[in-house]
Coordinates of C-alpha atoms and ligand atoms in Angstrom, one line a residue:
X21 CA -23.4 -9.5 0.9
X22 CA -22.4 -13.0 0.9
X23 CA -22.7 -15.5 -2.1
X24 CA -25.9 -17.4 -1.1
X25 CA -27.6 -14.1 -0.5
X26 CA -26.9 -12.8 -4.2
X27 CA -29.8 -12.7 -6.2
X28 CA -30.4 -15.5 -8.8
X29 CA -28.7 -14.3 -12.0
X30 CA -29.1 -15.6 -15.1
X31 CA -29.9 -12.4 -17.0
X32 CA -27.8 -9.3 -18.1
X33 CA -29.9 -6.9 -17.0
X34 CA -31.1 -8.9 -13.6
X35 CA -27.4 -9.0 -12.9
X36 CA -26.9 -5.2 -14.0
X37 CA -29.7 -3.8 -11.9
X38 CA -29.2 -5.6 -8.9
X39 CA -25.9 -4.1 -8.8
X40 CA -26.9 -1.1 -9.6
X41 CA -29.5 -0.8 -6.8
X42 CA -27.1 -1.6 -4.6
X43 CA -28.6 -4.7 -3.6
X44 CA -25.4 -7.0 -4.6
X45 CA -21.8 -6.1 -6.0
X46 CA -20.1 -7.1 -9.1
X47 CA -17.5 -8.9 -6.7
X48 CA -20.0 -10.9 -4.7
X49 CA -21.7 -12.0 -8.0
X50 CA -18.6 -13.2 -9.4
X51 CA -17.7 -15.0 -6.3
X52 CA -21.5 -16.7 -7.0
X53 CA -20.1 -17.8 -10.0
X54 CA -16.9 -19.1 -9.0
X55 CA -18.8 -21.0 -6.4
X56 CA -20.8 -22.5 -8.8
X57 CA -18.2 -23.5 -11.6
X58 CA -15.9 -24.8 -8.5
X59 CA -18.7 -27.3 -7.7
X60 CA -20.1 -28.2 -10.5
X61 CA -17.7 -27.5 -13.6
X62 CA -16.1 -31.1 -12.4
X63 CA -18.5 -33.1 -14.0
X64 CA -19.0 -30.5 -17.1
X65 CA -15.7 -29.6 -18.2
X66 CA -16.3 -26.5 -20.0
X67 CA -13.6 -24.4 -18.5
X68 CA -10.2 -24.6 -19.2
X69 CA -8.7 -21.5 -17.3
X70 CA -10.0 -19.7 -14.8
X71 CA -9.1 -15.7 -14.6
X72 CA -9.9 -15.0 -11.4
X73 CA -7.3 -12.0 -11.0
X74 CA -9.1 -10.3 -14.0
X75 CA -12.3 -10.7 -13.3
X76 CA -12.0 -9.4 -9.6
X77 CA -10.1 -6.3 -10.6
X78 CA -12.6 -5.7 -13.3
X79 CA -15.4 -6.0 -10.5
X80 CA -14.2 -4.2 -8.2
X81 CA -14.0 -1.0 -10.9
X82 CA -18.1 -1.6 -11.4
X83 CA -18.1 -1.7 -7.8
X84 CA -16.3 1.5 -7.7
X85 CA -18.6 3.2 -10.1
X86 CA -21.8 1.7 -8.4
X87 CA -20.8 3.2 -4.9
X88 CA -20.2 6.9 -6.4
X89 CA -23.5 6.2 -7.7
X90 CA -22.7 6.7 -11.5
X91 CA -24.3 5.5 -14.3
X92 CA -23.4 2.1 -14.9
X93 CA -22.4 0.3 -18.5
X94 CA -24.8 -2.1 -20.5
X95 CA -22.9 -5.1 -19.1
X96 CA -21.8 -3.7 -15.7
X97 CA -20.4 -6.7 -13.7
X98 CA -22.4 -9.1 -15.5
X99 CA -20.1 -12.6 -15.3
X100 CA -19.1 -14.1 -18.7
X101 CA -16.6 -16.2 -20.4
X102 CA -14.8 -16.6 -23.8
X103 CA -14.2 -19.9 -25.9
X104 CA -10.3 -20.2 -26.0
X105 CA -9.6 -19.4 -29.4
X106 CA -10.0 -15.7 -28.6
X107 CA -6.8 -14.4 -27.1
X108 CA -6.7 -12.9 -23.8
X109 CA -4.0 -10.5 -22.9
X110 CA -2.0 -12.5 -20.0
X111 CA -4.4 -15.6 -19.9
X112 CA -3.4 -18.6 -21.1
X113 CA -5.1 -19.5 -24.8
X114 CA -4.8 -23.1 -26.0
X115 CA -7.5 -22.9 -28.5
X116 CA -7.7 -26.4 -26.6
X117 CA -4.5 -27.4 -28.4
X118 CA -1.3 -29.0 -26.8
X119 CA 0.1 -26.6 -29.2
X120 CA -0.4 -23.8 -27.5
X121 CA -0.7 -25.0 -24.2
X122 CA 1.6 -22.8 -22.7
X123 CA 0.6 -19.6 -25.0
X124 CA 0.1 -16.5 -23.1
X125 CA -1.2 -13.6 -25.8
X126 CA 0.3 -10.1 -25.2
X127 CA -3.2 -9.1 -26.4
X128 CA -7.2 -8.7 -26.3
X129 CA -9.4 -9.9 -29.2
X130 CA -11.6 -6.8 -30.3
X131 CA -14.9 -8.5 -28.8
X132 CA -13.4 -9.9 -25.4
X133 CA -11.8 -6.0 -24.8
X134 CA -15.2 -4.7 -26.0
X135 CA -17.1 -7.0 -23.1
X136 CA -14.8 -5.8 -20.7
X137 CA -15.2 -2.0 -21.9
X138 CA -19.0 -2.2 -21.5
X139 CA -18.2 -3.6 -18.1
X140 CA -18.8 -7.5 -18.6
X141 CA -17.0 -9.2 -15.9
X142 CA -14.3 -12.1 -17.4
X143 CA -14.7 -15.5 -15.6
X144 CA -12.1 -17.4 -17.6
X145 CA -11.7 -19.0 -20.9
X146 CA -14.3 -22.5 -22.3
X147 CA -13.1 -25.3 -23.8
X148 CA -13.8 -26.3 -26.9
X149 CA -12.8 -28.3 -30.4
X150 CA -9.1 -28.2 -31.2
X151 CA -8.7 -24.9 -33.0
X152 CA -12.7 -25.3 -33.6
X153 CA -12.7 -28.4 -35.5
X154 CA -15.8 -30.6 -34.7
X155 CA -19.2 -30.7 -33.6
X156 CA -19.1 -32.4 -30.0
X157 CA -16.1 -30.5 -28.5
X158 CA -14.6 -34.2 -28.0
X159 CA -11.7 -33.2 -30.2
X160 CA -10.3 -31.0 -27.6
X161 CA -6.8 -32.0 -26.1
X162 CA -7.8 -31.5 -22.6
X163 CA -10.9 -33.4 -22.1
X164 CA -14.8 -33.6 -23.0
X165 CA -17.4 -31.2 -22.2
X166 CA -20.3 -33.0 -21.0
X167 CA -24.5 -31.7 -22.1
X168 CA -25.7 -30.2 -18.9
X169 CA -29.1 -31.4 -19.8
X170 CA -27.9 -34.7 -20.2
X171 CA -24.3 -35.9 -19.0
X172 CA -24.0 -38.8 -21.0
X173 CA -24.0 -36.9 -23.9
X174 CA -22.2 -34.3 -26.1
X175 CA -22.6 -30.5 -25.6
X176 CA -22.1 -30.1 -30.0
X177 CA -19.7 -28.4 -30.9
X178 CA -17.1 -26.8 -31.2
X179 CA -18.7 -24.2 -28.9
X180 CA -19.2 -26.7 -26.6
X181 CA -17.9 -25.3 -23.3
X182 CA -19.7 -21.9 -24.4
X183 CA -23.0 -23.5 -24.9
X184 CA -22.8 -25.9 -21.5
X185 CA -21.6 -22.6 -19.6
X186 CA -24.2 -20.7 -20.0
X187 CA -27.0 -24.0 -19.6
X188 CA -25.3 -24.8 -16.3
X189 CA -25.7 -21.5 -15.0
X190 CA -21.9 -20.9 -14.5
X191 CA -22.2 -17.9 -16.8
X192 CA -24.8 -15.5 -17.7
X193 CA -23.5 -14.9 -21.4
X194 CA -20.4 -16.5 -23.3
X195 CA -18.8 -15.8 -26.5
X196 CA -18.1 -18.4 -29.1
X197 CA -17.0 -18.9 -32.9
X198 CA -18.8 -20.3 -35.6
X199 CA -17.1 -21.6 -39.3
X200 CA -19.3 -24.1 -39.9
X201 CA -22.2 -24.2 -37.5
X202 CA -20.2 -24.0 -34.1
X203 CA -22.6 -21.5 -32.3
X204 CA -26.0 -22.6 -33.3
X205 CA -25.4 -26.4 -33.0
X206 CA -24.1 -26.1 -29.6
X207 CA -26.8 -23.8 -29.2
X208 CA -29.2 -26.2 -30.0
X209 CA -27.9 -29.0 -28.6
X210 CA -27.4 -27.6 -24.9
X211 CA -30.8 -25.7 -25.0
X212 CA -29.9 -22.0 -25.1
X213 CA -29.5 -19.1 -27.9
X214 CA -26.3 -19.1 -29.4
X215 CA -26.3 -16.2 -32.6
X216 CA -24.0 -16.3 -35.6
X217 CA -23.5 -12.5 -36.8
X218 CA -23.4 -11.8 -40.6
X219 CA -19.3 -12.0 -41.7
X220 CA -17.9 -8.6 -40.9
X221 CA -20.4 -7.8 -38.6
X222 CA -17.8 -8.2 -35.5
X223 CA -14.1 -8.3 -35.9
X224 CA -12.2 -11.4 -36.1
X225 CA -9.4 -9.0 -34.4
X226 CA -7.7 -11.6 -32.1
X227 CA -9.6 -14.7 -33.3
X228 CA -7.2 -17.6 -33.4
X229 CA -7.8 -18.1 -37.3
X230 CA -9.7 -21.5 -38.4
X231 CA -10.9 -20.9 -41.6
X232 CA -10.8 -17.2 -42.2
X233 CA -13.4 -16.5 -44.9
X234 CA -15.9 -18.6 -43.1
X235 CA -15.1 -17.3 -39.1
X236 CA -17.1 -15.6 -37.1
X237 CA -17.6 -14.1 -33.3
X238 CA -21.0 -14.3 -31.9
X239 CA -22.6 -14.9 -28.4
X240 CA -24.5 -17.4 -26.2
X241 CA -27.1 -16.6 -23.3
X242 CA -30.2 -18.1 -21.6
X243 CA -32.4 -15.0 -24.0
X244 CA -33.0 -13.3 -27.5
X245 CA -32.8 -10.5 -25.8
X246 CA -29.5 -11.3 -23.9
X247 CA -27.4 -12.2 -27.2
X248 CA -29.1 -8.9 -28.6
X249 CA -27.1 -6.8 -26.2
X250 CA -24.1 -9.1 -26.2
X251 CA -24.2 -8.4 -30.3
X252 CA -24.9 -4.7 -29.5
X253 CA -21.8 -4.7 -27.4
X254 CA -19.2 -6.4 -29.7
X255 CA -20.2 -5.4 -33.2
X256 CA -19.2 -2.7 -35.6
X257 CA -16.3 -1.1 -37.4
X258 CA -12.3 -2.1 -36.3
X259 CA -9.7 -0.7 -37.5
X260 CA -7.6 -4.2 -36.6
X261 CA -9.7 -6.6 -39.1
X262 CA -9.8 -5.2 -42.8
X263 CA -12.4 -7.5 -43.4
X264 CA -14.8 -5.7 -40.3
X265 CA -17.8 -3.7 -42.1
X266 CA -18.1 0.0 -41.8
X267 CA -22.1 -0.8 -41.2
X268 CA -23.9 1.0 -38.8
X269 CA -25.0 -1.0 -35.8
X270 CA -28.8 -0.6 -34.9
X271 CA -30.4 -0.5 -31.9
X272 CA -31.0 -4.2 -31.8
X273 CA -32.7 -4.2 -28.0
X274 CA -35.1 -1.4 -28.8
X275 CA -35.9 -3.1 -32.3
X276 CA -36.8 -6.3 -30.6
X277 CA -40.7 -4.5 -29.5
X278 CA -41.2 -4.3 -33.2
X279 CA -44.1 -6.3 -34.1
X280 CA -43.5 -9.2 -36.4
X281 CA -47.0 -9.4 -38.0
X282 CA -46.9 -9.7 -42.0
X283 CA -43.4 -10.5 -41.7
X284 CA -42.7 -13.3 -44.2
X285 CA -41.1 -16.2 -42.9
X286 CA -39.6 -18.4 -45.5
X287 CA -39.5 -22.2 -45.3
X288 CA -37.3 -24.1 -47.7
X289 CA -37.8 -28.1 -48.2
X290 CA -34.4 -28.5 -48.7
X291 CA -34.1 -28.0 -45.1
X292 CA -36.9 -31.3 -44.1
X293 CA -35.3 -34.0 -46.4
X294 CA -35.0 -37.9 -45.2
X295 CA -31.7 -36.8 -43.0
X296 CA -34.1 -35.0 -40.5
X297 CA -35.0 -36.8 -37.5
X298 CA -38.7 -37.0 -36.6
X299 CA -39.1 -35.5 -33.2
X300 CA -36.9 -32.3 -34.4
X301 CA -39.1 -32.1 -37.5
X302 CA -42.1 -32.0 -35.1
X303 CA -41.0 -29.2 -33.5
X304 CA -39.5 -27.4 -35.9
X305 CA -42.5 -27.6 -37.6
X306 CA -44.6 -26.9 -34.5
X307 CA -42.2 -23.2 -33.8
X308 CA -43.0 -22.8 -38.1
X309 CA -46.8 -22.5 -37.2
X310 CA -46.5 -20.5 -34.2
X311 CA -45.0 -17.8 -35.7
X312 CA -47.9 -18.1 -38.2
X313 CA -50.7 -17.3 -35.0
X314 CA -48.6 -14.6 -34.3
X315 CA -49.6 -13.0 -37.5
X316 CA -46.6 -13.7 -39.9
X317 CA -46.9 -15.2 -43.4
X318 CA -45.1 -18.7 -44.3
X319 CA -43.7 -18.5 -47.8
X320 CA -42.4 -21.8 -49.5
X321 CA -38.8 -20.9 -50.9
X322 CA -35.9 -23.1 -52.4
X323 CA -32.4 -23.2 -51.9
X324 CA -31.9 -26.2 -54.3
X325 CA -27.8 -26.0 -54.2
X326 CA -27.8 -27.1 -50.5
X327 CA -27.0 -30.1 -50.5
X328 CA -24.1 -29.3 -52.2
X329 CA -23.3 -27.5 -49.4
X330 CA -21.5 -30.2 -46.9
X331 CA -18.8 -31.2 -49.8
X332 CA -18.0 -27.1 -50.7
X333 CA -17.6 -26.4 -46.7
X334 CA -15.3 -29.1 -46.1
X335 CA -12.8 -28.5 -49.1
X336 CA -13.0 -24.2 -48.5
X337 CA -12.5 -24.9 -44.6
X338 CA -9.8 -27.5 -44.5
X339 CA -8.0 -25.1 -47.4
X340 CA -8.2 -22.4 -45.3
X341 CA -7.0 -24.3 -41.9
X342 CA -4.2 -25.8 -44.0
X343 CA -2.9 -22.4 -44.8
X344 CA -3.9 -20.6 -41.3
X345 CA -2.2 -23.1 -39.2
X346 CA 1.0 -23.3 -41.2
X347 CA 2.2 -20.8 -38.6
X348 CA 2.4 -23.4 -35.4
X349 CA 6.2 -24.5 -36.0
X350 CA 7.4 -24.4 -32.9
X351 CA 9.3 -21.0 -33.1
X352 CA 6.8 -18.5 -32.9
X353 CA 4.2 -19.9 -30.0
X354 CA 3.5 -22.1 -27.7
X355 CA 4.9 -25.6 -27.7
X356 CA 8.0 -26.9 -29.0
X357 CA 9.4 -30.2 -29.4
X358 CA 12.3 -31.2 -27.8
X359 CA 15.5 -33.2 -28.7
X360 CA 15.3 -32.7 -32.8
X361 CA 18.1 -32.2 -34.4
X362 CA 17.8 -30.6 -37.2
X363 CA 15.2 -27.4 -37.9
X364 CA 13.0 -29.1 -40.3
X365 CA 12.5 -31.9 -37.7
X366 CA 11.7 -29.7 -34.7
X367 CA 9.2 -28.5 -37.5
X368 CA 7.7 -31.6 -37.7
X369 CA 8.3 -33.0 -34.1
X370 CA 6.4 -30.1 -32.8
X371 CA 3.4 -30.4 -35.2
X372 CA 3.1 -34.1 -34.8
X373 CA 3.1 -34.1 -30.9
X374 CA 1.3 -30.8 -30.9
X375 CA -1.4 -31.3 -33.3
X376 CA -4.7 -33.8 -32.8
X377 CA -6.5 -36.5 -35.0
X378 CA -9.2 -34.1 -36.4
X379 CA -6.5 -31.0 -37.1
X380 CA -3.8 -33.4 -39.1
X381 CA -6.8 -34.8 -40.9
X382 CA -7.7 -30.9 -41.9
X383 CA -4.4 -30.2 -42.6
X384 CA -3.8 -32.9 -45.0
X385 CA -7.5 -32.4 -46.8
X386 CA -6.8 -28.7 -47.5
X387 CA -3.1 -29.1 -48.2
X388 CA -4.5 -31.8 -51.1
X389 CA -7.2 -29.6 -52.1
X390 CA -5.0 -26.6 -52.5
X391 CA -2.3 -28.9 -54.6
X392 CA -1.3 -27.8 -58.0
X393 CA -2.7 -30.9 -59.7
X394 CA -6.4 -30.4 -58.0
X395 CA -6.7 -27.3 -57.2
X396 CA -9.4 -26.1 -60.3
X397 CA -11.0 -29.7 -59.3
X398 CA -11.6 -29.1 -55.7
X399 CA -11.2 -25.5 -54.4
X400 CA -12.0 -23.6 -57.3
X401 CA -15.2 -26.0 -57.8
X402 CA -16.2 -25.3 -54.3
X403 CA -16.1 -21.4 -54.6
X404 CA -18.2 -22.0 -57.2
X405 CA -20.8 -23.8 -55.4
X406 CA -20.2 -21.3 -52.9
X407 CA -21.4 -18.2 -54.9
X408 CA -24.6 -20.8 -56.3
X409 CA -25.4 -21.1 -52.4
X410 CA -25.1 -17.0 -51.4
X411 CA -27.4 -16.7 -54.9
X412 CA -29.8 -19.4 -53.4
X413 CA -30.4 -16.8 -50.5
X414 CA -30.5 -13.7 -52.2
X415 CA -32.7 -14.9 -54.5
X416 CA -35.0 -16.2 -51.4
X417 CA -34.5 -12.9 -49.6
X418 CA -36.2 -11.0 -52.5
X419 CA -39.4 -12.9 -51.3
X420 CA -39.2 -13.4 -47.5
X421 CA -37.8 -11.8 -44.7
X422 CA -36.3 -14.9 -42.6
X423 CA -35.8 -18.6 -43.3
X424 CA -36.9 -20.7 -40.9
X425 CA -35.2 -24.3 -40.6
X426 CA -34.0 -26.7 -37.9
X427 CA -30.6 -26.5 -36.4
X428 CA -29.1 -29.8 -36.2
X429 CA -30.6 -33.1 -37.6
X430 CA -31.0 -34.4 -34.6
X431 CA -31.0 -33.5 -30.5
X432 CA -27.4 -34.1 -28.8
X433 CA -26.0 -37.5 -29.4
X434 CA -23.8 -39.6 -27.1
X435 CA -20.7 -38.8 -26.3
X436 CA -18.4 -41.3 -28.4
X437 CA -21.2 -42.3 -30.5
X438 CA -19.7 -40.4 -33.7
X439 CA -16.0 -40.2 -32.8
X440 CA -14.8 -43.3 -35.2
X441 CA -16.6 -41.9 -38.4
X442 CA -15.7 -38.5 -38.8
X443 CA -18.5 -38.5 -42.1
X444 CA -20.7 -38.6 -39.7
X445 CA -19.7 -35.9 -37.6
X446 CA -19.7 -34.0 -40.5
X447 CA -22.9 -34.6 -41.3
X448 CA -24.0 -32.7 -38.0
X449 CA -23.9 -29.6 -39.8
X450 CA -26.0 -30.0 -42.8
X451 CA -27.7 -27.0 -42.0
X452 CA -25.6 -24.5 -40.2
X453 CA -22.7 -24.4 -42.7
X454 CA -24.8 -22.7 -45.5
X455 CA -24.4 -19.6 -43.6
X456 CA -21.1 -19.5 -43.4
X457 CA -20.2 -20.2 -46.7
X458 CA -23.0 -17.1 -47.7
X459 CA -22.3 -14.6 -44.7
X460 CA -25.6 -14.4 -43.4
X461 CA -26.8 -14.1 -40.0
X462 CA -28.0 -17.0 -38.1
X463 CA -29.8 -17.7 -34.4
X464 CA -30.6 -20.9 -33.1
X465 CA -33.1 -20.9 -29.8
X466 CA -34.8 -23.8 -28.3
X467 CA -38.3 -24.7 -29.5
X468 CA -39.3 -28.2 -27.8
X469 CA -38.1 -31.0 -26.5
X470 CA -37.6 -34.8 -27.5
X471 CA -39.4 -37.5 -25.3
X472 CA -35.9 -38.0 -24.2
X473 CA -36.3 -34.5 -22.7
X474 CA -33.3 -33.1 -25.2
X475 CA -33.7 -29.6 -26.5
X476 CA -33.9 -29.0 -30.1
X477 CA -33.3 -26.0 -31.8
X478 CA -34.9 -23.8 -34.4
X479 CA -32.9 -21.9 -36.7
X480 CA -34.0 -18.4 -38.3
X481 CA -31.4 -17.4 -41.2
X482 CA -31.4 -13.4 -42.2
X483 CA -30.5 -10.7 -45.0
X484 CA -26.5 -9.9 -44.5
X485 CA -26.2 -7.5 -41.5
X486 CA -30.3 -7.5 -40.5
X487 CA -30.0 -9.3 -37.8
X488 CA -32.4 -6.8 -36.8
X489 CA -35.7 -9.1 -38.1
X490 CA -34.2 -12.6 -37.3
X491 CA -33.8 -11.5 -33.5
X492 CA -37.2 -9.6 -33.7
X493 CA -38.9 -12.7 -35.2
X494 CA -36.5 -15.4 -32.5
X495 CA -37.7 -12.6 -29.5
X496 CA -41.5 -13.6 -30.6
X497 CA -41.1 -16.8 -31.2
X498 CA -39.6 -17.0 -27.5
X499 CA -42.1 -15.3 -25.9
X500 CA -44.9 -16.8 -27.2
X501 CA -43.4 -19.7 -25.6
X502 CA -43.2 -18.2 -22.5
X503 CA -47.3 -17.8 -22.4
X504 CA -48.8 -20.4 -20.0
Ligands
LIG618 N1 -18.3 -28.7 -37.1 C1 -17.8 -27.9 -38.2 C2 -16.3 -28.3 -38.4 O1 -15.9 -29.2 -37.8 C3 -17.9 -26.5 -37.8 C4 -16.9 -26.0 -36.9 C5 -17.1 -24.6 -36.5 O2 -18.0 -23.9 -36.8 N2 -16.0 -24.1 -35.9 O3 -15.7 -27.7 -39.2

């Protein structure tokens, strides 16, 4: 079968079933694919390395299994790509860094190897924020991503190239990480469903480390029901990340049919102050009463420490990123400076021509926060706010089931616009990082548009490790939409 004959894939089991009838192969899909990201990545610029050796080998073993006529895995040939700061065993990982531009990992990350073992076919590796550090991908050393839906502007970040992938149709599912918001702004921003996991839900195994208490692995696609069986497919129990929970994994697919009437859906004012831009607040609000037609009960709730919650994120994250990255010296990956003359200034050589803006700026914020002389003043203060924030939730949880709230502030903004004031790229993430810094789950799937045409997100936070209700409750929301 030839590429222009395949049939139009954009969802897993579309992809899955076509092949498995017979009517396409994994290896003419992928070609599709590579057809499409040859012609149009160009202007995009989510990819930063293409795999094509894998992902051909790795077809041509669903192939193999499709012509014996065996059954065939969840994700069987089913084209999708990984955010570069998840290592790939002989492909290149920068985690968009000149510092580990030329870094080829002698292993898999726990959730790529599990893609690939349920038969999801590797494209190639998505550009993104330098080590993850931003919220419009422009921090990356290669280049920009640009918002499929809109060129001029940013995809968010620093998922970006994970977000635009799978809007521009030149992957059917992508994987991305999220410290502060990096899934579900994206998400958001580029118009598709982009799901944070509760922490410990999937292993950070392989995960280029950003800030390690606040990481986590979780997955774009074009449907709830998509990132349901992407999450299916990557979570639970390894023995490589200590910090991966020994919780059982439900069925989340089947438990999407589960009617969400008299489910309580809590809505926090904290979440609709003065920073939140009109048209999202009009839709947000608009997805808020929908779900209340489809029979759920909207619950006023408050989380009054959030807006402490910006200040605590950016001291525990830059701490963290001070500490994680204290390993790029030159010796052990990647780049290395050349012509110093002494150790300690290759040391510093390599990090100052290796290292970006945004990830000396971290660097130097953590190392200060983490200092002997402020350490009770900064860091300890923000784990403190940090455990007042996870108490704001449970003690919301013990009335509703999930929080509804809006994404990002605003839709996607222009690319530059924020680049000179990195406050206000912080900013971006007012209401993603709470998450993070509490562990729970969090989805973010489109829910209107602005006159502009921009998609805006809805959020639906979760109990730690129920997932379960917030995709139940995303899956109605989404198909409700759906209706003519
Ligand atoms: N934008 C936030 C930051 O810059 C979050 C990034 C992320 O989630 N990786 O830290």
């Amino acid at each position: 079968m030839t590429a222009s004959t395949a049939p139009k894939a954009s969802h897993i089991e579309s992809v899955r079933s076509a092949i498995a009838e017979r009517r396409t192969t994994a290896a003419a899909c992928a070609e599709e694919f590579y057809a499409r990201i040859k012609k149009d990545d160009a202007e995009i610029g989510a990819f930063l390395t293409l795999c094509e050796d894998r992902a051909f080998a790795q077809a041509a073993r669903i192939d193999k299994i499709a012509a014996e006529g065996k059954p065939l895995p969840a994700l069987a040939g089913v084209p999708v790509a990984i955010k570069d700061v998840m290592v790939t065993r002989g492909v290149r990982t920068t985690a968009a860094s000149r510092i580990l531009d030329n870094f080829v990992p002698p292993y898999d990350c726990t959730a790529v190897a599990r893609l690939e073992a349920a038969g999801a076919v590797i494209l190639g590796k998505l550009n993104c924020d330098e080590f993850a550090m931003g919220s419009s991908t422009e921090n990356s050393a290669y280049h920009p991503v640009r918002n499929p839906r809109d060129k001029t502007r940013v995809p968010g970040g620093s998922s970006g190239g994970s977000a635009a992938a799978v809007a521009a149709g030149m992957a059917v599912a992508t994987l991305g990480s999220d410290t502060g918001g990096s899934i579900r702004q994206p998400a958001s921003f580029c118009g598709v469903v982009g799901l944070k996991p509760t922490y410990g839900r999937v292993s950070r195994y392989g995960l280029i480390a950003f800030a390690s208490s606040l990481d986590h692995i979780g997955p774009f696609a074009n449907t709830v029901k998509d990132a349901a069986l992407v999450l299916q497919t990557i979570a639970g129990r390894d023995p490589m990340d200590s910090t991966s929970a020994d919780v059982p994994v439900p069925d989340y697919v089947t438990d999407l049919e589960k009617p969400v009437r008299g489910l309580r859906i809590g809505v926090a004012k904290e979440y609709f102050g003065s920073g939140l831009g009109a048209e999202v607040r009009a839709a947000v609000e608009a997805a808020i009463q929908k779900l209340a037609e489809l029979g759920c009960e909207i619950v006023p709730v408050s989380l009054p420490h959030t807006e402490y919650a910006i200040p605590a994120y950016y001291i525990v994250a830059t701490a963290e990123a001070s500490a994680n990255l204290a390993r790029y010296d030159g010796v052990r990956y990647g780049f290395r400076a050349r012509g110093a003359r002494t150790l300690s200034e290759m040391y510093r050589q390599t990090r100052d021509g290796g290292f970006g803006m945004e990830v000396k700026r971290r660097i130097m914020l953590g190392t200060y926060a983490l200092s002997a002389g402020y350490y009770d003043a900064y860091y300890l203060k923000a784990q403190k706010v940090r455990t007042l924030l996870a108490r704001d939730f449970d003690e919301a949880f013990t009335k509703v089931d999930v929080i509804a709230a809006p994404t990002a502030p605003t839709p996607a903004f222009k690319l530059g616009e924020k680049m000179d004031d990195p406050l206000a790229m912080y900013l971006a993430d007012v209401y993603t990082v709470t998450a993070n810094l509490a562990g729970i789950p969090g989805i973010s799937l489109p829910c209107g548009k602005s006159r502009e045409g921009l998609p805006i997100g809805l959020q639906i936070f979760g109990r730690h490790f129920d997932e379960a209700t917030l995709l139940r409750v995303a899956a109605a929301f989404e198909s409700s939409r759906e209706l003519p």
